[in-house]
Amino acid sequence: MSALSRAGRRAGIGGIGRWLITLVAWLVLLGLLAPLVVLVGASFSEVDYVRFPPQGFSLRWYAAFFRDPVFVGSLLLSTQIAFAAAALATVLGFPAAYVLVRRRFPGRRLAWSLFLSPLLVPQIILGVALLQLFSVLGFATSFAGLLIAHVVAVMPYVIRTVGAALVSIDPRVEEAAADLGANRLEMMALVVAPMVKGGLLAGALFAFIMSWVNVEISIFLSVTGGYTLPVVLFNFMEYSMTTVIVAAASIAIYVALLLVVLIDSIVGIHTASKL
Amino acid sequence: MTAAAAMAPGRRRRGVLRETWPLLPAMVLLLLVFVLPLLLILPESFTVDGKPTLAVYESIVGDGYYWSVIGRSFWISILSTLVCLVLGFPVAYYLVRLVAPSRKRWVYMIVIAPLFTSAVIRSLAWLVILGRRGIVNEGLLGLGLIDAPLRLLYNETAVVTGLVYIMIPFMVLTIAAVLENVDGSLEEAARDLGAGAFGTFCRVTFPLTLPGVLAGSFLVFALCLSSYVTPALLGGGRNKVMAMLIFEQFMRVFNWPLGAGIACVLLAVTLLIIWGYNRVLSRRAVGSRGEGEAML
Amino acid sequence: MPQRGEMSETIVRLEGVSKRYGAADAVRDVSLVVRRGEFVSLLGPSGCGKSTILRMIGGFEQPDAGAIEIDGADVVDVPPNRRPVNLVFQSYALFPHLSVFDNVAFGLRRKRLPRSEVGERTRRFLALAGLESFGDRYPAQLSGGQQQRVALARALVNQPKVLLLDEPLGALDLKLRKRMQVELKQLQREVGISFIYVTHDQDEALALSDRIAVMNQGTILQYDAGREIYDRPRTEFVANFLGEANVLRGRVLATGPAGIVEIAGKSMPATVDGARPGDAASVAIRPESLELRAEGADVLPCVVEDRVFLGSSFVVYLRTAAGEPLMLRGFDRRQLDGLRTGEAVGVTWRADLAHVVAP
C-alpha cells in the first residue's frame, strides 16, 4: 500500500496536478467535517434560536434535552433497538455467513444475493412494505415490529463483514478441529468464532451503527408512545428549529465519534469503508 | 469380503439440509420480513377498494404532476451524482495515492465519521448553515455584501447540496476501493514510456479507475433517487421527490394503493440501476471483493 | 483374511475406492492395506490423488464407491471427529488463537479427559516433540520447524490408530527437512503408530517408509518396499518417478531372468517377464547400472555428449546410434578423466539390473 502511494508520488501525477488534487481533497474533507463542527458549536449557544458561532457558552440545551421525556425516551429506544438489532443480526447472521462461505449447495449464489439484497432495496420502500405487512398482522406499532425491521435491514452488514473474515481463514484449521474430535458446535465456538472475532465485532458494530442512524424505516414504524431519536429530531425539525434539537444532534455526533474510535481501535477504520 | 463391497454411487451424499441448516433462521426471517412484504406491495398497487384495477398506474401516467415529480427526482439525483463525482474523485485519489501513510487513517476517519450520523442530523447541519439567519446569510450580511437574507433553503440547490454532502463518502470509498487495486507501477510504466503527468492520468489512471467511477455513480444515484429525509427537510413542500410522495400517500393521505404504485415505480428503477451496477462490476472484474460481495 | 476377534495385522484397508470431482477422476479403484506399526508413503506428482486418499481416510472427503476400514470397522459414514485417526496438515492448520499447550491439549479436552490427565499427557507429548519450553507461546511466534512439531504433537497426543501426514515437511527448507525426516522416523518407532505419509519427494519416501505406493492419475501403480520398487520398477512412470532411469525401446528375443531384448540391433540382457518373444518392449536401467565396455555382442555403441562432475559421483550423457539419450552415473573418477566429448564408446549392463517395464 505504501509502496503504491510512493509509486503514485513518483510517477502518477506530477507537480501542480498533485498540489491541486491535494488542495481539492482537503477542501472536500474540510467540507465533510465543517457541518458537524457547526452543529456541535451551535449546541453550546445560550439562546434558543440556532446560532453559529454560538452566542455565549452554556450547557443548558443539553440539560433541557435530558429533562425532556420525549428526547430521553427516544435516546433510550434508539439505543435499545440498536443493541438488540445488532445482537440478533449477529446471532442469525454469523451461522448464515458461515454456511454461505463454507458450504457448497445448489442456489448458493442466489442465497448470497438474497442475503445482501436488503442493502439494495430503497429503505423507504422497505419501510412502507413493512408498515403494510405489520398493519395486516396488527403489530405495526410494537417494539418487536420495529426491532425485526431493523434486524432485516442491518443483517447484511454482519453477513458481509463476517463473510469476508471467514474467506480469509484457512478452512484446514476447521478440519483440524474436527480431526481432533470437535463436534460442529465445538468447532464453531472454540475455533471459528475466536478466529473471526474481529469480523464478528466489526459486523456487530456496523449493524449497531446502521440501526442507530436509520430514519427511513423507523419513521413508518413508530412504537406506541415513542420514536427513535432520528425520527424525533426529524419530526421536530419539520416545524421548529431550536438549540435543544442541535444539542440532541450533537449527542448523536458524539456517539458517532465514539463509534469511529471504537471501530478504529478494534478492526481499523479502513474496514468501515465497506459499509 | 467385509462390509466393504459394492455400494451405490452417491449413497453417502449428505442431505443439503444437513449442511445448510444454520442458514435457515436467517433465511426464514428474510423471507417473511423482507421478501414477503415487498411482494405484497405489488398487489396493493393494483387494488382499489378491494377490486383489481390499473387505476393507480393510469393516474400516475396520466397526471403531469407525477411526471414532474419523477423528473425532479431524476434531475436532482443526476446533478448530485455528478457533483459527488467531481468532488469525490480527488479525495479518493488523494486517499490512495498521495496522502502520507501516517495520515491515511485520519483521512479515512473524516470520510467515514459522517456515515455514522443519520441523514436527519446531516441535513440539520445544512439547515443551520443555509437558514435565513444561518452562517452564510449572517456572514454575507456582516460583510455588507447583501442587504436582506438570501433564500438559500427550500429549493433544489439546497437539496442537491444536502445530498452531495451525504453521498460523497460513498463515492470516495467506492472509487478508492478500485484505485487501491490499480497497480501503481502501471503509472510508472506510462511515465517511463514517455507519457506526461497529465497524459498518464488521462490515459492510464482514469480509465483503470473507471469501474469504480461507474460503480460509485450508480450507487450514489440510486441512493439519491430514493432518499426521503434530505429532500423533505431542505426542499420544502414545493419541491417534492418520489420518496416524499410515497411517504405522503402512506402517512398523511392514506391512499396506500397510490403510495404502493409509486413505490413500485421507484423499486423498478432502482433494480434497473443495481442491475447496471452489477454488470459494471462483474464485467470489469474488479478484484479483491469476495464472492457475492460485488452486490454492493 | 483374519478371523473375527483375533488381533488383525491390518490397521487400514481400502477396497475399490473411487472419487470423482465433477467429470474428473481424482481416485480410481484404489485398494491399499496398511499394517499395524507400518510406515507407508503415498508417492506421486501433484494431482495424482494421494492427498484425496488421505483425506478420505481422515473423513474429510466421501468416496463415491468402495470401502474404507480402520482397525476392522467400516468408517465411510463416520464423521472425522469420530474416527480413530489424526491428520497432520501440510499447512499445519494450528489454531492461531490458542497457545501451543492449548493446541496440543485440544483433542484430549474434546474427549473430556480429567484435567490432570490432559495436563500430564500434553506435557509428555510436548516433551517428546522437544517443545517443553514453548507451551505458552502462540503459533505465530514459532519457526516453521517448531510449528511442524506442534502439529505432530497435537495429532500424536490423541494416540490415534493411524497418523495421516499430508506433505508435512513440504513447507520447510531442505536442511531442516532432512533433519525432520530423521526425527519423524525416530518418533514413529517410539510411538509405534502406523503412519500414512503423503509426499511428492522420492528421497523422503525412500528414507522414511517401510512401503511406498507410487501413484499417478488416481491409481496406485506399484506398492512395495522402496528398495524393491527401485530395483524392479514395473512401469516406465515408476522407474522415472522413483529415482532416475534410462528407458530404451526394443523387441523381446528371449524371456525370463536372463532374457534378451534387441535394442538398436544389439542383443541386450534384461529381466523379461510379462512379455513374449517378438513383443515391443521398454527396458529400464538405472544410470549407475550402466557399464562402459569397448566391444562385444551385448555392447550398445554410443557417443559421449557431455560429462558432468558432481563431487562424489559423475554423470556422462550418451546417445545411442538410434538417437536415444542415455545417462551413466559412475564413481571412479579415473573413468571420467578418460572420456572425451564426441568420443565413441560402448555400454552394457547386467540382466538382473535391467527390467522390461510397462509403458
XYZ file of C-alpha atoms in Angstrom, chain A residues 4 10 16-17 32 35 52 71 81 107-108 143 146 156 175-176 179 190 192 195 202 234 246 259 263-264 270:
27
model
C 1.728 2.070 -4.177
C 6.878 9.355 -8.045
C 0.982 21.176 -9.977
C -1.580 18.429 -10.552
C -17.237 16.929 5.333
C -21.167 20.906 9.148
C -23.173 29.738 14.808
C -35.935 13.081 23.939
C -33.195 -1.100 19.273
C -28.634 -21.987 -5.146
C -25.713 -20.710 -3.125
C -41.289 -2.702 19.711
C -39.535 -2.122 14.771
C -26.386 -7.781 5.521
C -10.837 -29.610 9.545
C -8.090 -29.893 12.138
C -9.948 -34.214 13.177
C -13.831 -22.886 20.055
C -14.248 -20.435 14.096
C -10.708 -16.729 14.638
C -16.936 -5.200 13.229
C -36.983 14.823 12.046
C -28.999 20.911 17.819
C -18.051 4.517 17.399
C -14.035 0.645 15.273
C -10.625 2.080 14.558
C -10.462 1.333 6.858
